[in-house]
C-alpha cells in the first residue's frame, strides 16, 4: 500500500528526509569554507550546516517551512564540496535532494508557465532520446539557416535577458545525429582487447557535444577497449533528481540499468561528471526498491569516468602536442564538482594532462570550487551563478593558460561563458578533456 499523501510541507519533509543524517551533523563548521554560497554571502543559512538546521527545525516542528525555506533549498548549488570536508560523513547531497523533492510536492513558487516548462523539459524532452536528437537538429538548423546570425545582429535575446544573450553566444554546434548514427553501436578495440566498455552517451552530450562523445569512444578503443553503446539507454536522471523529480529519476535509472545489463559490459564509462555522479549512486537512488536494489549496486560498481578508466584500466597511451615543441602551451584544469566530490576522480585528469609532452600544466587556485554551472543553476539562479563565475575567472586568468580543460559539459559551457565575458576568447580556450587528449594522441 502506498503511503497517503501528506497534508503539509512539514509532513512531506518528515516522510522524505533521512532523520539520522540530519542528526549526524555536529555543527562543527568544517563545511563552511567549502561551500560556494556561504563564501559569497557569509550568511549561515547559505551553508550546508545552515540548510541542515533548517531541515531539522522544520521536521521537529520548531519552524513552519515557507517561501524562505524553499528559497534556501533551491539556492544550494548541489556541488557537494561539503561532503569531503565533513568529519561526520553527513550525506548532504542526499538530504538536499530529499528536501527539494518534498518542496516540489508542495511548491508555492512555480507559476503556471514554469510548471509547463518543467513538464516539457523533465517529462516530454530529456527522457526521450529521439526528441533530444530532434532538438539537436533544430538547433543545427537554427545556426545553418542564418537565424542565429540574425538573432545576434538584432540583439532580440538581449532585450529579454542579458544573461540568456551571453549564453546564446557560447552555444556549441548541435547535431541531429548522435554517436550511434555516426559510429554505430559497437566499436572494436585497437590491438589486443582488454575488456568491454559500455559508453553512457548522455542526452545533452549526444546532441550538443557529439564530437566529444566520438573522441571519447575513440580514446577507449585506442586504449584497448571494445565499446558498446546500448541504444535503449536514456537520460541519467541527474537533473530530475536535483530538481525534486525523484520518481522520474528512478524510472530513468531502471531503464539504464536494464540497458547496460543486456549489453553485458565490464565497465560503464561516462564523460560527464554530473551524469557519472548519479550513475555511481543508482544504488542509493533505488535503495527502497527491493526489486532493483541488487541490480543497482552492480551497475554502480561498474561506473567509471573516462580519465579514471584510461589511467587505471586501459593500455597506456602516449600524448604530445607537436605544434608546441618550440613554444610549450600552458594548460589548467577546472574540476567537475561531482567528478571530484562524488566520484573521487579529481587526480586522474591532472595525471593525464601533466603527462602530455610539450604541455605545461598550471594548477589553478581553488580549482575544486564550483564554477556556478551546477546543472541548470546558472539558468535558475543567474545572479549567484554569475558572481561565482566572476571569482572563478579571476583564478583562471591568473594561470595565463592557453587551454582551460574540464570534464563536464555544464562546466565547459560555464567556463566558455566566463572567457567570453572577460574578452579572453583569443588567448584562452575552454575544452573537454576527451577532446584535448584525443587531438594529442601519438600513434
Coordinates of C-alpha atoms in Angstrom, one line a residue:
X1 CA 0.0 0.0 0.0
X2 CA 1.4 3.4 -1.0
X3 CA 1.8 6.0 1.8
X4 CA -1.1 8.5 2.0
X5 CA -0.3 12.0 0.6
X6 CA 1.0 14.4 3.2
X7 CA -1.2 17.4 4.0
X8 CA 1.7 19.9 4.6
X9 CA 5.3 20.5 3.5
X10 CA 6.4 19.7 7.1
X11 CA 4.7 16.3 6.9
X12 CA 6.3 15.6 3.5
X13 CA 9.7 16.6 4.7
X14 CA 9.2 14.2 7.7
X15 CA 8.4 11.4 5.3
X16 CA 11.2 12.0 2.8
X17 CA 14.2 13.3 4.9
X18 CA 16.7 10.9 6.4
X19 CA 16.4 12.0 10.1
X20 CA 19.6 10.0 11.0
X21 CA 21.6 12.1 8.6
X22 CA 20.0 15.3 9.9
X23 CA 21.2 14.4 13.4
X24 CA 24.7 13.3 12.2
X25 CA 25.5 16.9 11.6
X26 CA 27.7 18.1 14.5
X27 CA 27.5 21.8 13.5
X28 CA 31.3 21.9 13.6
X29 CA 31.5 24.3 10.7
X30 CA 34.1 22.4 8.6
X31 CA 31.7 22.7 5.6
X32 CA 31.6 26.5 5.7
X33 CA 34.9 27.2 3.8
X34 CA 34.0 24.5 1.2
X35 CA 30.5 26.0 0.4
X36 CA 30.4 28.4 -2.5
X37 CA 27.2 30.2 -1.5
X38 CA 28.4 30.7 2.1
X39 CA 31.7 32.0 0.8
X40 CA 29.8 34.5 -1.4
X41 CA 27.4 35.7 1.2
X42 CA 28.7 34.9 4.7
X43 CA 25.1 34.0 5.7
X44 CA 24.8 31.0 7.9
X45 CA 21.6 29.8 6.2
X46 CA 23.5 29.7 2.9
X47 CA 25.8 27.0 4.3
X48 CA 25.3 23.2 4.4
X49 CA 25.2 23.4 8.2
X50 CA 22.6 26.2 8.0
X51 CA 20.4 24.3 5.5
X52 CA 20.5 21.1 7.6
X53 CA 19.5 23.2 10.6
X54 CA 16.5 24.5 8.6
X55 CA 15.5 21.0 7.5
X56 CA 15.7 19.6 11.1
X57 CA 13.8 22.6 12.5
X58 CA 11.0 22.1 10.0
X59 CA 10.8 18.3 10.8
X60 CA 10.9 18.9 14.5
X61 CA 8.1 21.5 14.3
X62 CA 10.3 24.4 15.5
X63 CA 9.5 26.4 12.4
X64 CA 6.9 26.3 9.6
X65 CA 8.7 25.9 6.3
X66 CA 7.6 28.6 3.8
X67 CA 9.0 30.6 0.9
X68 CA 12.3 31.4 2.7
X69 CA 12.8 27.7 3.4
X70 CA 12.1 26.8 -0.3
X71 CA 14.5 29.6 -1.5
X72 CA 17.3 28.3 0.7
X73 CA 16.9 24.7 -0.6
X74 CA 16.9 26.0 -4.2
X75 CA 19.8 28.4 -3.6
X76 CA 22.2 25.4 -3.0
X77 CA 24.4 24.6 -5.9
X78 CA 24.4 20.9 -5.0
X79 CA 28.2 20.8 -5.7
X80 CA 28.7 18.6 -2.6
X81 CA 32.1 20.1 -1.8
X82 CA 30.9 19.9 1.8
X83 CA 30.9 16.1 1.9
X84 CA 34.7 15.5 1.6
X85 CA 35.1 18.3 4.3
X86 CA 32.7 16.7 6.7
X87 CA 34.3 14.7 9.6
X88 CA 30.9 13.1 10.4
X89 CA 30.4 11.9 6.8
X90 CA 27.0 13.6 6.5
X91 CA 25.3 12.7 3.2
X92 CA 24.4 16.3 2.4
X93 CA 23.7 15.6 -1.3
X94 CA 21.1 13.1 -0.4
X95 CA 19.5 15.4 2.1
X96 CA 19.2 18.4 -0.3
X97 CA 17.7 16.1 -3.0
X98 CA 15.1 14.8 -0.4
X99 CA 14.3 18.3 0.7
X100 CA 13.8 19.5 -2.9
X101 CA 11.7 16.5 -3.6
X102 CA 9.4 17.5 -0.7
X103 CA 9.4 21.1 -1.8
X104 CA 8.4 20.1 -5.3
X105 CA 5.4 18.3 -3.9
X106 CA 4.2 21.4 -2.1
X107 CA 5.7 24.1 -4.1
X108 CA 4.4 27.6 -3.7
X109 CA 6.7 29.3 -6.2
X110 CA 6.0 27.9 -9.6
X111 CA 3.7 29.9 -11.8
X112 CA 1.6 28.1 -14.4
X113 CA 4.1 28.7 -17.2
X114 CA 7.0 27.5 -15.2
X115 CA 5.1 24.3 -14.4
X116 CA 4.5 23.9 -18.1
X117 CA 8.2 24.3 -18.9
X118 CA 9.2 21.9 -16.2
X119 CA 6.7 19.3 -17.5
X120 CA 8.0 19.8 -21.1
X121 CA 11.7 19.5 -20.1
X122 CA 11.6 16.8 -17.5
X123 CA 8.8 14.6 -18.8
X124 CA 8.5 15.2 -22.5
X125 CA 12.1 16.0 -23.7
X126 CA 15.0 14.7 -21.6
X127 CA 13.7 11.2 -21.1
X128 CA 13.3 10.6 -24.8
X129 CA 16.5 10.3 -27.0
X130 CA 14.7 10.7 -30.3
X131 CA 13.2 14.0 -29.1
X132 CA 16.6 15.1 -27.9
X133 CA 18.0 14.4 -31.4
X134 CA 15.1 16.4 -32.9
X135 CA 16.2 19.3 -30.6
X136 CA 19.7 18.9 -31.8
X137 CA 18.5 19.0 -35.4
X138 CA 16.5 22.1 -34.7
X139 CA 19.5 23.9 -33.1
X140 CA 21.6 22.8 -36.0
X141 CA 19.1 24.3 -38.4
X142 CA 18.9 27.4 -36.2
X143 CA 22.6 28.0 -36.9
X144 CA 22.9 26.9 -40.6
X145 CA 19.8 28.7 -41.7
X146 CA 21.1 32.1 -40.7
X147 CA 18.5 32.7 -38.0
X148 CA 21.3 32.6 -35.3
X149 CA 23.2 35.3 -37.1
X150 CA 20.0 37.4 -37.4
X151 CA 19.2 36.9 -33.7
X152 CA 22.7 38.1 -32.7
X153 CA 22.6 41.0 -35.1
X154 CA 19.3 42.3 -33.8
X155 CA 20.0 41.6 -30.2
X156 CA 16.5 40.3 -29.6
X157 CA 17.6 37.8 -26.9
X158 CA 19.4 40.5 -25.0
X159 CA 16.1 42.5 -24.9
X160 CA 14.7 39.8 -22.7
X161 CA 17.8 38.8 -20.7
X162 CA 21.4 39.8 -21.0
X163 CA 22.3 36.5 -19.3
X164 CA 20.5 34.5 -21.9
X165 CA 22.1 36.5 -24.6
X166 CA 25.5 35.7 -23.2
X167 CA 24.7 32.0 -23.0
X168 CA 23.4 32.0 -26.6
X169 CA 26.8 33.3 -27.8
X170 CA 28.6 30.3 -26.4
X171 CA 26.1 27.7 -27.7
X172 CA 28.0 24.8 -29.2
X173 CA 27.4 23.3 -32.6
X174 CA 24.4 20.9 -32.2
X175 CA 23.7 17.8 -34.3
X176 CA 20.6 15.8 -35.0
X177 CA 22.9 12.7 -35.4
X178 CA 24.2 11.2 -32.2
X179 CA 27.1 8.9 -31.7
X180 CA 25.3 5.7 -32.7
X181 CA 24.3 7.3 -36.0
X182 CA 28.0 8.4 -36.5
X183 CA 30.0 5.3 -35.3
X184 CA 27.5 2.5 -34.8
X185 CA 26.6 0.7 -31.6
X186 CA 29.7 -1.4 -31.3
X187 CA 33.3 -0.2 -31.9
X188 CA 36.2 -2.7 -31.9
X189 CA 39.2 -2.3 -29.7
X190 CA 42.5 -1.4 -31.3
X191 CA 45.1 -4.1 -30.8
X192 CA 44.6 -6.7 -28.1
X193 CA 41.3 -6.4 -26.4
X194 CA 41.4 -5.6 -22.7
X195 CA 37.7 -5.5 -21.9
X196 CA 34.3 -4.4 -23.0
X197 CA 33.1 -0.9 -22.1
X198 CA 29.5 0.4 -22.2
X199 CA 29.5 4.1 -23.2
X200 CA 27.0 6.3 -21.5
X201 CA 26.3 8.8 -24.2
X202 CA 24.1 11.2 -22.2
X203 CA 21.2 13.3 -23.5
X204 CA 22.7 16.8 -24.0
X205 CA 26.2 15.3 -24.6
X206 CA 24.8 13.3 -27.6
X207 CA 23.3 16.4 -29.3
X208 CA 25.5 19.3 -28.2
X209 CA 28.8 17.5 -27.8
X210 CA 28.6 14.7 -30.3
X211 CA 32.3 15.2 -31.4
X212 CA 33.3 14.8 -27.7
X213 CA 31.4 11.6 -27.4
X214 CA 33.0 10.3 -30.6
X215 CA 36.5 11.2 -29.3
X216 CA 35.7 9.5 -26.0
X217 CA 34.9 6.3 -27.8
X218 CA 38.0 6.5 -30.0
X219 CA 40.2 7.1 -26.9
X220 CA 38.7 4.0 -25.3
X221 CA 39.3 2.0 -28.5
X222 CA 42.9 3.1 -28.7
X223 CA 43.3 2.1 -25.0
X224 CA 42.2 -1.5 -25.8
X225 CA 38.5 -1.5 -25.1
X226 CA 35.7 -2.7 -27.2
X227 CA 32.9 -0.1 -26.9
X228 CA 29.2 -0.9 -26.8
X229 CA 26.6 1.9 -26.9
X230 CA 23.2 0.5 -25.9
X231 CA 20.6 2.2 -27.9
X232 CA 17.9 1.7 -25.3
X233 CA 19.7 3.8 -22.7
X234 CA 18.2 7.2 -21.7
X235 CA 18.9 10.3 -19.7
X236 CA 20.8 9.7 -16.4
X237 CA 18.2 11.4 -14.3
X238 CA 20.6 13.8 -12.6
X239 CA 18.6 17.0 -13.4
X240 CA 15.4 15.3 -12.3
X241 CA 16.9 14.2 -9.0
X242 CA 18.4 17.6 -8.3
X243 CA 15.1 19.3 -9.1
X244 CA 12.7 17.3 -7.0
X245 CA 11.5 14.9 -9.7
X246 CA 12.7 11.8 -7.9
X247 CA 10.0 9.4 -9.3
X248 CA 11.1 10.2 -12.9
X249 CA 14.8 9.9 -11.9
X250 CA 14.1 6.4 -10.5
X251 CA 12.4 5.3 -13.7
X252 CA 15.2 6.6 -15.9
X253 CA 17.7 4.7 -13.6
X254 CA 15.8 1.4 -14.0
X255 CA 15.8 1.8 -17.8
X256 CA 19.6 2.4 -17.9
X257 CA 20.3 -0.5 -15.6
X258 CA 18.3 -2.8 -17.8
X259 CA 20.0 -1.4 -21.0
X260 CA 23.5 -2.0 -19.7
X261 CA 22.7 -5.4 -18.1
X262 CA 21.6 -6.6 -21.5
X263 CA 24.8 -5.2 -23.1
X264 CA 26.9 -7.4 -20.8
X265 CA 29.7 -4.9 -20.3
X266 CA 32.7 -4.9 -17.9
X267 CA 32.6 -1.2 -17.2
X268 CA 30.2 1.7 -17.8
X269 CA 32.0 4.9 -18.8
X270 CA 30.8 8.5 -18.5
X271 CA 32.5 11.6 -19.9
X272 CA 30.2 14.0 -18.0
X273 CA 30.9 14.4 -14.2
X274 CA 27.2 15.3 -13.5
X275 CA 26.0 12.2 -15.2
X276 CA 28.6 9.9 -13.7
X277 CA 27.9 11.1 -10.2
X278 CA 24.2 10.0 -10.3
X279 CA 25.1 6.8 -12.2
X280 CA 27.5 5.8 -9.4
X281 CA 24.8 6.4 -6.9
X282 CA 21.9 4.5 -8.5
X283 CA 22.2 2.1 -5.6
X284 CA 21.2 5.0 -3.3
X285 CA 18.5 6.3 -5.6
X286 CA 16.8 2.9 -5.7
X287 CA 17.7 1.9 -2.1
X288 CA 14.0 1.4 -1.3
X289 CA 13.2 -0.6 -4.4
X290 CA 13.6 -4.2 -3.4
X291 CA 13.2 -5.4 -7.0
X292 CA 16.1 -3.3 -8.3
X293 CA 18.4 -3.0 -5.3
X294 CA 20.9 -5.7 -6.3
X295 CA 21.0 -4.7 -9.9
X296 CA 21.5 -1.0 -9.0
X297 CA 24.5 -2.0 -6.8
X298 CA 26.1 -4.0 -9.6
X299 CA 25.5 -1.2 -12.0
X300 CA 27.0 1.5 -9.7
X301 CA 30.2 -0.6 -9.2
X302 CA 30.9 -0.6 -12.9
X303 CA 30.7 3.1 -13.5
X304 CA 34.0 5.0 -14.2
X305 CA 34.9 8.4 -15.6
X306 CA 36.8 8.4 -18.9
X307 CA 40.0 9.8 -17.2
X308 CA 39.9 7.2 -14.5
X309 CA 39.5 4.2 -16.8
X310 CA 42.2 5.4 -19.1
X311 CA 44.7 5.6 -16.2
X312 CA 43.6 2.6 -14.2
X313 CA 42.4 0.0 -16.7
X314 CA 43.5 1.0 -20.2
X315 CA 46.6 0.3 -22.3
X316 CA 49.0 3.3 -21.7
X317 CA 48.6 5.9 -24.4
X318 CA 51.3 8.5 -25.4
X319 CA 50.2 12.1 -25.7
X320 CA 52.2 15.1 -27.2
X321 CA 51.4 18.5 -28.6
X322 CA 53.6 18.5 -31.8
X323 CA 52.7 22.1 -32.6
X324 CA 54.0 23.3 -29.2
X325 CA 57.5 21.8 -29.5
X326 CA 59.2 25.2 -29.6
X327 CA 56.6 27.1 -27.5
X328 CA 55.1 24.9 -24.9
X329 CA 51.4 25.6 -24.2
X330 CA 50.0 26.2 -20.7
X331 CA 47.0 24.2 -19.6
X332 CA 44.9 24.5 -16.4
X333 CA 42.1 22.3 -15.2
X334 CA 38.7 23.2 -13.6
X335 CA 37.2 20.4 -11.6
X336 CA 33.8 19.0 -12.2
X337 CA 32.3 19.2 -8.7
X338 CA 30.6 15.8 -9.0
X339 CA 33.6 14.1 -10.5
X340 CA 35.8 15.4 -7.7
X341 CA 33.4 15.2 -4.7
X342 CA 31.2 12.2 -5.6
X343 CA 33.2 10.0 -7.9
X344 CA 36.5 11.0 -6.2
X345 CA 38.1 11.4 -9.7
X346 CA 40.0 14.7 -9.4
X347 CA 43.5 13.3 -9.6
X348 CA 43.2 11.3 -12.8
X349 CA 42.6 14.2 -15.3
X350 CA 45.6 16.1 -13.8
X351 CA 47.7 13.0 -14.2
X352 CA 46.8 12.7 -17.9
X353 CA 47.3 16.4 -18.6
X354 CA 50.6 16.5 -16.8
X355 CA 51.9 13.7 -18.9
X356 CA 51.4 15.4 -22.3
X357 CA 54.7 16.3 -23.9
X358 CA 55.3 20.0 -24.7
X359 CA 52.4 20.9 -22.4
X360 CA 53.0 22.8 -19.1
X361 CA 50.3 22.1 -16.6
X362 CA 49.4 25.0 -14.3
X363 CA 47.2 24.2 -11.2
X364 CA 44.5 26.8 -10.8
X365 CA 43.9 28.2 -7.3
X366 CA 40.7 26.7 -5.9
X367 CA 40.2 24.6 -9.0
X368 CA 37.9 22.4 -7.0
X369 CA 35.4 25.1 -6.1
X370 CA 32.2 25.3 -8.2
X371 CA 32.2 27.4 -11.3
X372 CA 28.5 28.2 -10.9
X373 CA 27.0 26.0 -13.6
X374 CA 25.6 23.2 -11.4
X375 CA 23.2 21.6 -13.8
X376 CA 20.6 24.4 -14.6
X377 CA 21.6 26.6 -11.6
X378 CA 23.1 29.2 -13.9
X379 CA 19.7 29.5 -15.5
X380 CA 17.5 29.4 -12.4
X381 CA 19.9 31.4 -10.2
X382 CA 21.8 33.6 -12.7
X383 CA 22.9 36.3 -10.2
X384 CA 24.6 33.9 -7.8
X385 CA 26.0 31.8 -10.7
X386 CA 27.5 35.0 -12.3
X387 CA 29.0 36.1 -9.0
X388 CA 30.7 32.7 -8.5
X389 CA 31.9 32.6 -12.1
X390 CA 33.5 36.0 -11.8
X391 CA 35.6 34.9 -8.9
X392 CA 36.4 31.7 -10.8
X393 CA 37.7 33.7 -13.8
X394 CA 40.0 35.7 -11.6
X395 CA 41.7 32.5 -10.7
X396 CA 41.6 31.1 -14.2
X397 CA 43.1 34.3 -15.7
X398 CA 45.9 34.2 -13.1
X399 CA 47.2 30.9 -14.6
X400 CA 47.7 32.6 -18.0
X401 CA 46.7 29.2 -19.5
X402 CA 46.1 28.8 -23.2
X403 CA 43.6 26.0 -22.5
X404 CA 41.1 25.6 -19.7
X405 CA 40.2 21.9 -19.5
X406 CA 37.2 20.4 -17.7
X407 CA 35.3 17.1 -17.6
X408 CA 31.7 18.1 -17.7
X409 CA 29.5 19.8 -20.3
X410 CA 27.9 22.2 -17.9
X411 CA 31.3 23.3 -16.6
X412 CA 32.6 23.6 -20.1
X413 CA 29.8 26.0 -21.2
X414 CA 30.1 28.0 -18.0
X415 CA 33.8 28.5 -18.5
X416 CA 33.2 29.4 -22.1
X417 CA 30.8 32.0 -20.9
X418 CA 33.4 33.3 -18.4
X419 CA 36.1 33.5 -21.1
X420 CA 33.7 35.3 -23.4
X421 CA 32.6 37.8 -20.8
X422 CA 36.3 38.6 -20.0
X423 CA 37.2 39.1 -23.6
X424 CA 39.7 36.3 -23.5
X425 CA 38.5 34.2 -26.4
X426 CA 41.6 34.9 -28.5
X427 CA 44.1 33.8 -25.7
X428 CA 42.2 31.1 -23.8
X429 CA 40.0 28.2 -24.9
X430 CA 37.8 26.0 -22.8
X431 CA 37.8 22.4 -23.9
X432 CA 36.6 19.0 -22.7
X433 CA 39.4 16.7 -21.6
X434 CA 38.4 14.0 -24.1
X435 CA 38.8 16.4 -27.0
X436 CA 42.1 17.7 -25.6
X437 CA 43.6 14.2 -25.2
X438 CA 42.4 12.7 -28.4
X439 CA 43.8 15.5 -30.5
X440 CA 47.2 14.8 -29.0
X441 CA 47.5 11.0 -29.3
X442 CA 50.8 9.9 -30.6
X443 CA 50.2 6.8 -32.8

